[in-house]
Coordinates of C-alpha atoms in Angstrom, one line a residue:
Chain A
M1 CA -18.2 16.7 -5.6
S2 CA -20.8 15.8 -3.4
S3 CA -19.8 13.3 -0.6
E4 CA -23.4 11.0 -1.1
W5 CA -23.2 7.5 -2.4
Q6 CA -23.6 7.5 -6.2
R7 CA -24.3 5.0 -9.0
L8 CA -22.6 3.9 -12.1
D9 CA -24.2 5.4 -15.4
P10 CA -27.1 3.2 -16.0
R11 CA -26.2 3.3 -20.2
A12 CA -23.8 1.1 -19.1
V13 CA -26.7 -1.4 -19.8
P14 CA -27.5 -0.7 -23.6
V15 CA -23.6 -1.0 -23.9
S16 CA -23.3 -4.3 -22.4
V17 CA -26.3 -5.2 -24.9
I18 CA -24.3 -4.7 -27.9
L19 CA -21.3 -6.0 -26.6
M20 CA -22.7 -9.1 -25.8
L21 CA -24.5 -9.2 -29.2
G22 CA -20.6 -8.6 -30.5
V23 CA -19.8 -11.9 -28.9
A24 CA -22.8 -13.9 -30.0
V25 CA -22.5 -13.1 -33.5
A26 CA -18.3 -13.8 -33.2
A27 CA -19.0 -17.0 -31.6
G28 CA -22.3 -17.8 -33.6
V29 CA -21.2 -17.2 -37.3
P30 CA -18.5 -20.2 -37.1
S31 CA -20.5 -22.2 -35.3
A32 CA -23.4 -21.7 -37.5
I33 CA -21.2 -22.2 -40.5
G34 CA -20.1 -25.4 -38.9
L35 CA -23.4 -26.7 -38.1
S36 CA -25.0 -26.3 -41.5
D37 CA -23.2 -28.8 -42.9
I38 CA -25.8 -30.9 -41.4
S39 CA -28.7 -28.5 -42.3
V40 CA -29.3 -25.1 -42.2
A41 CA -32.3 -25.0 -40.0
V42 CA -30.6 -27.3 -37.5
A43 CA -27.4 -24.4 -37.3
L44 CA -29.9 -21.7 -36.7
G45 CA -31.9 -24.1 -34.5
W46 CA -29.1 -24.2 -32.4
V47 CA -27.2 -21.1 -32.5
L48 CA -30.0 -18.7 -32.4
P49 CA -31.3 -19.7 -28.9
G50 CA -28.3 -19.7 -28.0
A51 CA -27.1 -16.2 -29.1
V52 CA -30.2 -14.5 -27.1
V53 CA -29.5 -16.5 -24.0
V54 CA -26.0 -15.0 -24.2
V55 CA -26.8 -11.4 -24.9
V56 CA -30.3 -11.9 -22.2
I57 CA -27.7 -13.5 -19.0
G58 CA -25.0 -10.9 -20.3
T59 CA -27.4 -8.1 -19.6
V60 CA -28.7 -8.7 -16.6
A61 CA -25.8 -9.7 -15.2
E62 CA -24.4 -6.4 -15.8
W63 CA -28.0 -4.8 -14.6
L64 CA -27.0 -6.2 -11.3
R65 CA -23.8 -4.9 -11.2
L66 CA -24.9 -1.6 -11.8
R67 CA -27.8 -2.1 -9.3
F68 CA -25.3 -3.3 -6.2
S69 CA -23.0 -0.9 -7.0
R70 CA -22.3 2.6 -5.4
Y71 CA -19.2 4.7 -5.1
R72 CA -18.6 7.5 -2.7
V73 CA -15.8 10.5 -3.0
G74 CA -15.9 11.8 0.9
P75 CA -13.6 14.2 2.3
D76 CA -11.2 11.9 2.9
R77 CA -11.4 8.3 1.3
V78 CA -13.1 7.1 -1.6
E79 CA -15.3 3.9 -1.3
L80 CA -16.7 1.8 -3.6
H81 CA -19.3 -1.2 -2.7
T82 CA -20.0 -3.8 -4.9
G83 CA -21.3 -7.7 -5.0
M84 CA -24.9 -8.9 -4.9
F85 CA -24.2 -11.9 -2.8
I86 CA -20.4 -11.1 -1.5
K87 CA -20.4 -8.3 -0.5
N88 CA -17.2 -6.4 -1.5
R89 CA -16.3 -3.0 0.1
R90 CA -13.3 -1.4 -0.9
S91 CA -11.9 1.8 0.7
L92 CA -9.0 4.4 -0.2
Q93 CA -7.3 6.9 1.5
R94 CA -7.3 10.2 -0.9
S95 CA -4.0 11.1 0.8
R96 CA -2.7 7.9 -0.6
I97 CA -4.3 8.1 -4.4
R98 CA -1.5 8.6 -6.9
T99 CA -2.8 8.0 -10.0
V100 CA -6.2 8.6 -11.8
D101 CA -6.8 6.8 -15.3
V102 CA -9.6 7.7 -17.8
T103 CA -10.0 5.1 -20.7
A104 CA -12.6 5.1 -23.3
N105 CA -12.5 2.5 -25.7
P106 CA -15.1 3.0 -29.0
L107 CA -18.2 1.4 -27.6
L108 CA -17.9 3.4 -24.6
R109 CA -17.2 6.8 -26.7
I110 CA -20.5 6.7 -28.6
F111 CA -22.5 6.7 -25.5
G112 CA -20.3 9.2 -23.7
L113 CA -18.8 7.1 -20.7
V114 CA -15.5 6.3 -19.6
S115 CA -13.9 4.2 -17.1
V116 CA -12.0 5.4 -14.4
R117 CA -9.2 3.8 -12.2
I118 CA -8.0 5.2 -9.0
G119 CA -4.8 3.6 -8.0
T120 CA -2.6 4.1 -4.7
G121 CA 0.2 1.9 -6.5
E122 CA -0.2 -0.4 -3.4
H123 CA -0.7 -4.2 -3.3
A124 CA -1.9 -4.0 -6.9
D125 CA -5.6 -5.4 -6.4
K126 CA -6.4 -4.1 -3.1
G127 CA -4.9 -0.4 -3.9
T128 CA -7.3 0.7 -6.7
V129 CA -10.7 1.2 -7.4
R130 CA -12.2 0.7 -10.7
L131 CA -15.4 2.9 -11.5
S132 CA -16.8 1.4 -14.6
P133 CA -18.7 3.3 -16.4
V134 CA -19.6 6.7 -15.2
S135 CA -20.1 9.5 -17.6
R136 CA -17.2 12.0 -19.4
A137 CA -18.0 15.0 -17.2
T138 CA -18.2 12.7 -14.1
G139 CA -14.6 11.3 -15.2
D140 CA -13.6 14.7 -15.7
Q141 CA -14.3 16.3 -12.6
L142 CA -13.1 13.2 -10.7
R143 CA -9.6 13.1 -12.5
R144 CA -9.1 17.0 -11.3
T145 CA -10.8 16.7 -7.5
L146 CA -8.6 13.6 -6.5
L147 CA -5.1 14.4 -7.4
D148 CA -6.0 17.9 -6.7
R149 CA -3.4 18.7 -3.7
P150 CA -3.7 22.5 -2.2
A151 CA -0.2 22.3 -0.8
A152 CA 1.2 21.6 -4.0
A153 CA 4.1 24.2 -4.8
A154 CA 3.0 26.6 -7.3
T155 CA 3.7 24.9 -10.6
A156 CA 4.5 25.9 -14.2
E157 CA 1.7 24.3 -16.0
G158 CA 2.2 23.6 -19.7
T159 CA 3.0 20.8 -22.2
L160 CA 6.4 18.8 -21.6
A161 CA 5.6 16.6 -24.7
V162 CA 3.5 15.9 -27.8
L163 CA 3.6 13.7 -30.7
D164 CA 5.9 13.9 -33.7
R165 CA 4.5 11.8 -36.2
G166 CA 7.7 10.8 -37.5
W167 CA 8.5 8.7 -34.5
I168 CA 6.1 6.1 -35.9
R169 CA 9.6 4.4 -37.4
Y170 CA 10.1 3.4 -34.4
A171 CA 7.7 1.4 -34.6
P172 CA 8.4 -1.8 -36.5
L173 CA 11.6 -1.9 -34.9
S174 CA 10.2 -3.1 -31.4
F175 CA 9.8 -6.8 -30.6
V176 CA 6.1 -6.4 -31.4
A177 CA 6.5 -6.7 -34.6
P178 CA 7.5 -10.6 -35.2
L179 CA 5.3 -11.2 -32.6
L180 CA 2.4 -10.1 -34.4
G181 CA 3.1 -11.7 -37.5
F182 CA 3.8 -14.7 -36.6
S183 CA 0.7 -15.1 -34.9
A184 CA -1.1 -13.2 -37.7
V185 CA -0.2 -16.3 -39.5
G186 CA -1.0 -18.7 -36.7
G187 CA -4.5 -17.2 -36.7
A188 CA -5.3 -17.4 -40.4
L189 CA -4.4 -20.9 -40.3
Q190 CA -7.0 -21.2 -37.1
V191 CA -9.7 -19.7 -39.0
A192 CA -8.9 -21.4 -42.3
D193 CA -9.3 -24.3 -39.7
W194 CA -12.7 -23.5 -38.8
F195 CA -14.0 -23.5 -42.2
G196 CA -12.0 -26.9 -42.5
L197 CA -10.1 -25.5 -45.4
S198 CA -6.3 -25.2 -43.6
G199 CA -4.9 -28.3 -45.4
N200 CA -6.4 -26.4 -48.8
L201 CA -4.9 -23.1 -47.4
V202 CA -1.0 -25.3 -47.0
E203 CA -1.6 -27.2 -49.8
W204 CA -2.0 -23.9 -52.0
T205 CA 1.0 -22.4 -50.0
I206 CA 3.2 -25.3 -50.9
D207 CA 1.9 -24.7 -54.9
R208 CA 3.2 -21.2 -55.2
L209 CA 6.3 -21.7 -53.2
S210 CA 7.4 -25.3 -54.7
G211 CA 9.4 -23.0 -57.4
L212 CA 11.6 -21.7 -54.7
G213 CA 13.1 -24.7 -53.0
L214 CA 12.6 -25.6 -48.9
I215 CA 14.9 -22.7 -48.2
G216 CA 13.6 -20.3 -50.5
G217 CA 9.7 -21.0 -49.5
L218 CA 10.5 -20.8 -46.0
A219 CA 12.5 -17.7 -46.4
V220 CA 9.6 -15.8 -48.4
L221 CA 7.0 -17.1 -45.5
V222 CA 9.4 -15.7 -43.1
A223 CA 9.4 -12.3 -44.8
A224 CA 5.7 -12.3 -45.3
A225 CA 5.0 -12.4 -41.4
L226 CA 7.6 -10.2 -40.7
V227 CA 6.1 -7.4 -43.3
L228 CA 2.5 -8.5 -42.0
G229 CA 3.8 -7.8 -38.6
A230 CA 5.1 -4.5 -39.3
V231 CA 2.4 -3.5 -40.5
G232 CA 0.3 -4.5 -37.6
A233 CA 3.2 -3.1 -35.3
L234 CA 2.4 0.7 -36.8
G235 CA -1.3 0.2 -36.9
L236 CA -0.8 -0.4 -33.2
W237 CA 1.1 2.3 -33.0
V238 CA -1.1 4.5 -33.9
E239 CA -3.7 3.1 -32.1
M240 CA -1.9 3.4 -28.9
W241 CA 0.4 6.7 -29.3
W242 CA -2.4 9.3 -31.6
N243 CA -3.0 12.6 -29.9
Y244 CA -0.3 11.9 -27.7
R245 CA 0.8 14.7 -25.4
L246 CA 2.2 15.1 -21.6
D247 CA 1.1 17.7 -19.7
R248 CA 1.7 18.9 -16.3
E249 CA -1.4 20.7 -14.9
A250 CA -2.0 22.4 -11.9
G251 CA -2.3 20.9 -8.5
G252 CA 1.2 19.0 -9.4
T253 CA -0.4 16.3 -11.5
L254 CA 1.3 15.1 -14.6
R255 CA -0.8 13.7 -17.5
V256 CA -0.6 11.7 -20.5
R257 CA -3.3 11.7 -23.1
R258 CA -3.1 9.5 -26.2
G259 CA -5.1 6.8 -28.1
L260 CA -6.9 6.8 -31.5
L261 CA -10.2 4.6 -31.2
T262 CA -9.5 3.8 -27.3
T263 CA -8.7 7.2 -25.9
R264 CA -6.7 7.3 -22.5
S265 CA -5.6 10.1 -20.1
I266 CA -3.1 8.9 -17.4
S267 CA -2.6 11.6 -14.4
V268 CA 0.3 11.0 -11.9
E269 CA 0.5 12.8 -8.8
E270 CA 4.0 14.2 -9.6
D271 CA 5.3 14.3 -5.9
K272 CA 5.3 10.6 -5.4
A273 CA 5.4 9.8 -9.4
Q274 CA 4.6 6.6 -10.2
H275 CA 6.5 3.8 -12.9
S276 CA 4.2 4.6 -15.9
T277 CA 5.1 5.1 -19.5
L278 CA 5.1 8.7 -20.1
L279 CA 6.3 8.7 -23.5
P280 CA 6.5 6.6 -26.8
P281 CA 10.0 5.2 -28.0
A282 CA 11.2 8.6 -29.1
P283 CA 14.8 9.7 -29.9
G284 CA 17.5 9.2 -27.0
P285 CA 18.1 13.2 -26.5
L286 CA 14.5 14.3 -26.3
A287 CA 13.6 11.1 -24.2
H288 CA 16.5 12.2 -21.8
Q289 CA 14.9 15.9 -22.2
V290 CA 11.6 14.7 -21.0
A291 CA 12.6 12.7 -18.3
A292 CA 14.6 15.9 -16.9
D293 CA 11.4 17.9 -17.5
V294 CA 9.5 15.5 -16.0
V295 CA 11.7 15.5 -12.5
R296 CA 12.4 19.3 -12.7
E297 CA 16.3 19.0 -13.3
P298 CA 17.9 21.1 -16.2
V299 CA 19.6 17.6 -17.0
S300 CA 18.1 14.2 -16.7
P301 CA 19.8 12.0 -14.3
T302 CA 19.5 8.9 -16.4
E303 CA 21.9 11.2 -18.8
A304 CA 24.2 13.3 -16.4
V305 CA 25.1 10.4 -14.2
H306 CA 28.4 8.6 -14.6
L307 CA 27.6 5.1 -14.4
S308 CA 30.4 2.5 -13.4
P309 CA 31.1 -0.4 -15.6
H310 CA 30.4 -4.1 -13.7
P311 CA 33.2 -6.0 -12.9
V312 CA 34.1 -8.6 -15.9
A313 CA 32.7 -11.7 -14.4
A314 CA 29.2 -10.3 -15.2
R315 CA 30.3 -10.6 -18.5
G316 CA 31.3 -14.4 -18.2
R317 CA 28.1 -15.2 -16.2
R318 CA 25.8 -13.8 -19.4
L319 CA 28.2 -15.3 -22.1
R320 CA 27.8 -18.9 -20.4
W321 CA 23.7 -18.3 -20.0
A322 CA 23.3 -17.3 -23.5
L323 CA 25.7 -20.4 -24.5
G324 CA 23.7 -22.7 -21.9
G325 CA 20.6 -21.2 -23.9
V326 CA 21.5 -21.9 -27.3
L327 CA 22.7 -25.4 -26.2
L328 CA 19.6 -26.4 -24.5
A329 CA 17.1 -25.1 -27.3
E330 CA 19.9 -27.5 -29.8
L331 CA 19.8 -30.2 -27.3
P332 CA 16.3 -31.5 -28.8
L333 CA 17.6 -31.1 -32.4
L334 CA 20.6 -33.9 -31.4
L335 CA 19.0 -35.9 -29.6
L336 CA 16.5 -36.7 -32.4
G337 CA 19.2 -36.6 -35.0
L338 CA 20.6 -39.0 -33.3
L339 CA 18.2 -41.5 -33.1
L340 CA 16.3 -40.7 -36.4
T341 CA 17.5 -39.0 -39.2
D342 CA 21.1 -36.7 -40.2
V343 CA 18.9 -34.1 -41.6
L344 CA 18.2 -32.9 -37.8
L345 CA 22.3 -32.7 -37.0
H346 CA 22.6 -30.6 -40.3
L347 CA 19.5 -28.2 -39.1
A348 CA 21.0 -28.6 -35.6
W349 CA 25.3 -27.3 -36.6
I350 CA 23.4 -25.0 -39.1
T351 CA 21.2 -23.1 -36.7
A352 CA 23.7 -23.3 -33.8
L353 CA 26.3 -21.5 -36.8
I354 CA 23.9 -18.7 -36.5
A355 CA 22.4 -18.9 -32.9
V356 CA 26.0 -18.8 -31.1
P357 CA 27.7 -16.0 -32.5
V358 CA 24.2 -13.5 -31.8
A359 CA 23.7 -15.6 -28.4
A360 CA 27.2 -14.1 -27.9
A361 CA 27.1 -10.6 -29.0
L362 CA 23.8 -10.3 -27.3
A363 CA 25.3 -11.1 -24.0
V364 CA 28.4 -8.9 -24.5
D365 CA 25.9 -5.9 -24.9
A366 CA 24.0 -7.0 -22.1
Y367 CA 27.5 -6.7 -20.2
R368 CA 27.8 -3.5 -21.6
S369 CA 24.3 -2.3 -20.4
L370 CA 25.2 -2.9 -16.7
G371 CA 26.1 0.2 -14.9
H372 CA 25.2 2.0 -11.5
G373 CA 25.9 5.5 -9.7
L374 CA 24.5 8.2 -8.1
H375 CA 23.9 11.9 -9.4
G376 CA 22.2 13.9 -6.6
D377 CA 19.0 13.4 -5.4
Y378 CA 19.1 10.1 -7.7
L379 CA 20.3 6.3 -7.5
V380 CA 20.4 5.8 -11.5
A381 CA 20.9 1.7 -12.3
R382 CA 21.1 0.6 -16.1
S383 CA 20.3 -3.0 -17.7
G384 CA 19.1 -5.2 -20.4
S385 CA 20.6 -6.3 -23.8
V386 CA 18.8 -4.8 -27.1
R387 CA 16.2 -2.9 -25.2
R388 CA 18.3 -1.0 -22.8
S389 CA 16.5 0.4 -19.7
T390 CA 17.9 3.1 -17.4
V391 CA 16.1 3.7 -13.4
A392 CA 16.6 7.2 -12.0
L393 CA 15.5 6.7 -8.4
Q394 CA 14.7 9.1 -5.8
R395 CA 17.3 8.3 -2.9
R396 CA 14.3 9.3 -0.5
G397 CA 12.0 6.8 -2.2
I398 CA 14.2 3.9 -1.6
I399 CA 12.4 1.7 1.9
G400 CA 14.6 -0.7 2.5
W401 CA 17.2 -3.3 0.6
T402 CA 17.1 -6.0 -0.6
V403 CA 20.8 -8.3 -1.7
R404 CA 20.5 -11.5 -3.2
Q405 CA 23.6 -13.9 -4.2
S406 CA 23.4 -17.0 -6.2
L407 CA 26.3 -19.7 -5.2
F408 CA 28.0 -18.5 -8.3
Q409 CA 27.5 -14.6 -7.6
R410 CA 29.3 -15.4 -4.6
R411 CA 32.7 -17.4 -5.9
A412 CA 32.8 -14.3 -8.1
D413 CA 32.0 -11.9 -5.6
L414 CA 29.1 -10.2 -7.6
A415 CA 25.5 -9.6 -5.9
T416 CA 22.7 -8.1 -7.3
I417 CA 21.1 -5.4 -5.3
R418 CA 17.5 -4.4 -4.9
A419 CA 16.3 -0.9 -3.5
T420 CA 12.9 -1.3 -2.7
T421 CA 10.2 1.5 -3.1
A422 CA 6.7 2.1 -2.9
A423 CA 6.7 3.1 -6.7
G424 CA 6.3 1.0 -9.5
S425 CA 7.0 -2.6 -9.9
G426 CA 8.3 -2.5 -5.8
A427 CA 12.0 -3.0 -6.6
Y428 CA 15.0 -1.6 -9.0
A429 CA 17.8 -3.8 -9.5
I430 CA 21.6 -3.0 -9.6
R431 CA 22.5 -6.4 -11.5
D432 CA 25.9 -8.4 -10.6
V433 CA 27.7 -5.4 -9.4
A434 CA 30.7 -6.5 -7.4
T435 CA 29.3 -6.9 -3.3
G436 CA 31.8 -4.3 -2.0
T437 CA 31.0 -1.5 -4.7
G438 CA 27.6 -2.4 -4.3
L439 CA 27.3 -2.3 -0.9
D440 CA 29.0 0.9 -1.0
A441 CA 26.8 2.4 -3.3
A442 CA 23.8 1.4 -1.5
D443 CA 25.1 2.9 2.0
A444 CA 25.8 6.3 0.1
A445 CA 22.4 6.2 -1.6
T446 CA 20.8 6.0 1.8
P447 CA 23.2 7.2 5.0
G448 CA 23.4 5.1 7.6
L449 CA 20.5 2.9 7.0
L450 CA 23.0 -0.2 6.0
T451 CA 25.7 0.6 8.5
P452 CA 25.3 -1.4 11.4
F453 CA 24.9 -4.2 8.7
L454 CA 28.4 -3.8 7.1
D455 CA 31.5 -4.3 8.4
F456 CA 34.2 -1.8 8.3
D457 CA 37.2 -3.6 7.5
E458 CA 40.3 -1.1 8.7
S459 CA 42.7 -3.2 7.6
R460 CA 42.1 -2.0 3.9
Chain B
M1 CA 13.6 18.4 -5.3
K2 CA 16.6 19.9 -5.7
C3 CA 19.7 19.3 -7.9
S4 CA 22.2 19.1 -5.6
G5 CA 26.2 17.3 -5.2
P6 CA 28.4 16.8 -8.1
T7 CA 28.3 13.3 -10.0
K8 CA 29.7 11.0 -7.9
S9 CA 31.2 7.7 -9.6
I10 CA 30.5 4.6 -7.2
A11 CA 34.2 2.9 -8.7
D12 CA 36.3 6.0 -6.9
A13 CA 34.8 5.0 -3.8
D14 CA 36.9 2.8 -1.6
P15 CA 35.2 -0.8 -1.2
S16 CA 36.2 -1.2 2.2
V17 CA 33.0 -2.9 3.3
A18 CA 33.0 -6.6 3.7
W19 CA 29.4 -8.1 4.1
V20 CA 28.5 -9.0 7.9
A21 CA 25.6 -11.4 6.7
E22 CA 28.5 -13.9 5.1
R23 CA 29.1 -14.6 8.4
T24 CA 27.6 -16.8 10.3
A25 CA 28.2 -15.4 13.7
G26 CA 25.8 -12.3 13.0
G27 CA 22.4 -11.9 13.5
R28 CA 19.9 -14.7 15.7
K29 CA 18.5 -17.7 14.8
S30 CA 14.5 -19.0 14.5
D31 CA 13.8 -20.9 17.3
R32 CA 15.3 -24.4 17.8
R33 CA 11.5 -26.0 18.1
A34 CA 11.2 -24.5 14.4
V35 CA 13.0 -27.6 13.0
G36 CA 10.4 -29.7 13.7
W37 CA 7.4 -27.1 12.8
W38 CA 8.9 -27.5 9.3
S39 CA 9.5 -31.0 9.7
T40 CA 5.5 -31.6 9.9
D41 CA 4.9 -28.8 7.2
L42 CA 6.8 -30.9 4.9
V43 CA 5.6 -34.2 5.5
L44 CA 2.1 -32.8 5.5
L45 CA 2.7 -31.1 1.6
F46 CA 4.1 -34.9 0.6
A47 CA 1.9 -37.0 2.6
G48 CA -0.8 -35.5 0.7
P49 CA -0.2 -36.4 -3.1
V50 CA 1.7 -39.9 -1.8
V51 CA -1.6 -40.8 -0.2
V52 CA -3.8 -40.1 -2.7
L53 CA -1.7 -42.2 -5.3
L54 CA -1.7 -45.1 -2.7
V55 CA -5.2 -45.1 -2.9
L56 CA -5.9 -45.0 -5.8
G57 CA -3.4 -47.6 -6.7
L58 CA -5.6 -49.5 -4.0
L59 CA -9.0 -49.3 -5.8
I60 CA -7.7 -49.4 -9.1
R61 CA -6.2 -52.7 -9.8
P62 CA -4.9 -52.3 -13.9
A63 CA -2.9 -49.3 -13.0
R64 CA -1.3 -50.2 -9.9
F65 CA 2.2 -50.2 -10.7
W66 CA 1.8 -46.6 -12.0
L67 CA 0.2 -45.2 -9.2
V68 CA 2.1 -46.9 -6.3
A69 CA 5.7 -46.5 -8.5
P70 CA 5.4 -42.5 -8.3
A71 CA 3.9 -42.7 -4.7
V72 CA 7.5 -44.5 -3.6
V73 CA 9.3 -41.8 -5.6
I74 CA 7.5 -38.9 -3.9
A75 CA 7.7 -40.6 -0.5
V76 CA 11.7 -41.0 -0.8
I77 CA 11.9 -37.2 -2.0
G78 CA 10.1 -36.4 0.7
L79 CA 11.6 -38.1 3.3
G80 CA 15.1 -36.9 2.0
A81 CA 13.7 -33.4 2.4
V82 CA 12.1 -33.9 5.8
L83 CA 15.6 -34.9 7.4
A84 CA 17.7 -32.4 5.8
L85 CA 15.7 -29.0 4.6
P86 CA 14.6 -28.2 8.2
R87 CA 17.8 -28.5 9.9
W88 CA 19.4 -27.0 6.8
W89 CA 16.8 -24.2 7.0
F90 CA 17.3 -23.7 11.0
R91 CA 21.4 -23.4 9.9
V92 CA 21.3 -20.9 7.6
H93 CA 18.5 -18.4 8.6
R94 CA 19.7 -15.3 10.4
W95 CA 17.2 -12.4 11.7
E96 CA 18.1 -9.1 13.5
V97 CA 16.4 -6.3 15.2
T98 CA 18.5 -2.8 15.9
D99 CA 17.8 0.7 16.9
T100 CA 17.3 1.6 13.1
A101 CA 16.1 -1.5 10.8
V102 CA 14.9 -4.9 10.7
Y103 CA 17.0 -7.2 8.7
T104 CA 17.0 -10.9 7.6
R105 CA 19.0 -13.4 5.7
T106 CA 17.4 -16.9 4.0
G107 CA 19.0 -19.3 1.6
W108 CA 22.7 -20.6 1.2
F109 CA 22.6 -21.4 -2.6
W110 CA 20.6 -18.2 -3.6
Q111 CA 21.0 -15.9 -0.1
E112 CA 18.9 -13.4 0.1
W113 CA 19.3 -10.6 2.5
R114 CA 16.9 -8.2 3.1
V115 CA 16.7 -4.9 4.8
A116 CA 13.4 -2.4 6.1
P117 CA 14.5 0.2 8.2
L118 CA 12.1 1.3 11.2
S119 CA 10.4 4.4 9.6
R120 CA 9.3 2.8 6.7
I121 CA 7.4 0.0 8.0
Q122 CA 3.4 0.2 7.7
T123 CA 2.7 -2.9 9.6
V124 CA 3.9 -5.3 12.1
D125 CA 2.0 -8.9 12.1
T126 CA 2.4 -12.1 14.2
R127 CA 1.1 -15.2 12.2
R128 CA 0.6 -18.6 13.6
G129 CA -0.4 -21.2 11.7
P130 CA -1.9 -24.3 13.3
V131 CA 1.1 -26.9 13.2
E132 CA 3.2 -23.5 14.2
Q133 CA 0.8 -23.2 17.0
R134 CA 0.9 -26.5 18.0
F135 CA 5.0 -26.1 18.3
G136 CA 4.4 -22.6 20.6
L137 CA 5.8 -20.6 17.8
A138 CA 4.7 -17.8 15.6
T139 CA 6.2 -15.6 12.4
V140 CA 6.3 -11.8 12.9
V141 CA 6.1 -10.1 9.1
V142 CA 6.8 -6.6 8.5
T143 CA 5.8 -4.9 5.6
T144 CA 6.8 -1.7 3.9
A145 CA 4.9 0.4 1.3
S146 CA 6.6 -1.3 -1.3
A147 CA 4.8 -4.5 -2.7
R148 CA 8.0 -6.7 -2.6
G149 CA 9.8 -5.2 0.6
A150 CA 8.3 -7.9 3.3
V151 CA 10.5 -9.2 5.8
T152 CA 9.3 -12.2 7.4
M153 CA 10.8 -14.1 10.8
P154 CA 10.0 -17.8 10.8
G155 CA 9.8 -19.8 13.9
L156 CA 10.1 -18.0 16.7
D157 CA 8.7 -18.6 20.2
H158 CA 5.5 -17.1 19.9
V159 CA 6.1 -15.2 23.6
H160 CA 9.0 -13.8 22.5
A161 CA 7.5 -13.1 18.5
E162 CA 4.8 -11.4 20.4
Q163 CA 7.0 -8.8 22.2
V164 CA 9.5 -8.2 19.2
A165 CA 5.8 -7.1 17.4
E166 CA 5.4 -4.7 20.2
Q167 CA 8.6 -3.6 20.2
L168 CA 9.0 -2.7 16.6
T169 CA 5.1 -1.3 16.7
E170 CA 6.5 1.1 19.3
A171 CA 10.0 2.0 17.6
T172 CA 7.7 2.5 14.5
Q173 CA 5.1 4.7 15.9
A174 CA 7.4 7.3 17.3
I175 CA 8.6 8.4 13.9
P176 CA 6.2 10.3 11.9
G177 CA 5.5 10.2 8.3
D178 CA 3.2 8.1 6.4
A179 CA 6.3 5.7 5.7
T180 CA 6.2 6.3 1.9

């Protein structure tokens, strides 16, 4: 790759024209319909010039951005200069580059363009350079040259995982599904509101469901929202994970490719691997197998480790949080019920009857997930309720410790111990561990580091 | 990367460590003048909204009560904070630099204890805000490669802070590697 200054791809200008036209249509059509109450001429008279202004300003801005952006891939550094009035210069040391992501949305794909994000994993924003757009060939070349480490040991190239279409069955089970469902209902009401029809829509729905009574009607609505959400989650899953494959490439990089409409390619330098989502929700044993392959161990540390459970006091804390949360949610119902009407009080006890056991079950489950352990080169910590997450952290990647203890934790002799690291979110926690055992674990994970600060009590 | 060592259960280990940070004796305090600095900072912080509310209260006659009342409330809270917090912080904050690591302890209700090994330190800065300068103080900030691993030692005598920073810089440079 030449080390001359280069410009971003000029085809960004037509891309921007199309994008701005899209924005103009999306914003203009509802406004035009709203204004057409007055007269069609007035509506067009306001909306058309507005659309032209939006398209022209957007396009000129994009053209100026391209004109004043240039980048250079030198032997030691990657540099990006941007900005017309305020010059913005960013420079990344090549030896610190850890990730190269290449993404292309459908519009960029039509023009054969891609957007490249080069990351060092440090200081989120300052540590990344974004080149958008460059041609597909340039993107590919950048991906290969930037992560090529000549020193990397001879690595076995090959595919670690490919998409199994059966995994789609996990898509509707995620939290995304109900969220999507209810936002779809909200969105439908919003659109209806634009056309001044929301009242009609609500009335129509009440008419349809009047035969079922209040509870039945609500149940039907909730079920409909959930079904919608599940369908949406399936669609999202297909868009996100289509053509998924995880490969190990020459030069010691891991590469994830996925996406139906927007294609994404995420390359990660293996030696200093970052926290990345490498796999869609997949069956447990397979996930552990892929994890093992990625870290080149016969068995994944997340599976092989024996996790020590945490003290019972941690369960008490979770139960108190859960019940406190329920109480807090019920409080407005109770207050309004006492002040206004008994109906709300009935609603409060009915919901409490459902919410208390659910919250308690979640709390107990959260307690059962808690655990930590050492396995070979890894410190493993697990936490979470419903969504259990297990983190395996390479011990030599730990660059410090943070111990946090609230007043309540201190009384129960618990502490939350975080290992700080350059990778991922910067710190990974062992939550609510017994202070002594937790510090012992930290001391064992990074021998010597904590010793000056620990007081070895000889009497015990 | 090698696969070595048997699976070790931490529960089996002898929990024979007591946490030295729990003891008030461990570590050094900020400079006594830090109390003055923190108090001034808090006064400035609370003075802003109080002054704005009072001025508006004087100008806008009909809403006077609704502007002056919150100003008084904020002023009372501020007074309490100015009198109590800096002395409290001075009592509980601790820092220490050893041959191998930097460590700080802050807070009491939520006690936090941070340690960064010298070998993983990337930058050592001294920071001096305008008020801090007035009191002849400086803050030493130690950053590591982790986005969440910074360790700060506020309110040191500024000459002492320079010495600490210099000592840390020298100690870090003596250790090879890119600190990741």
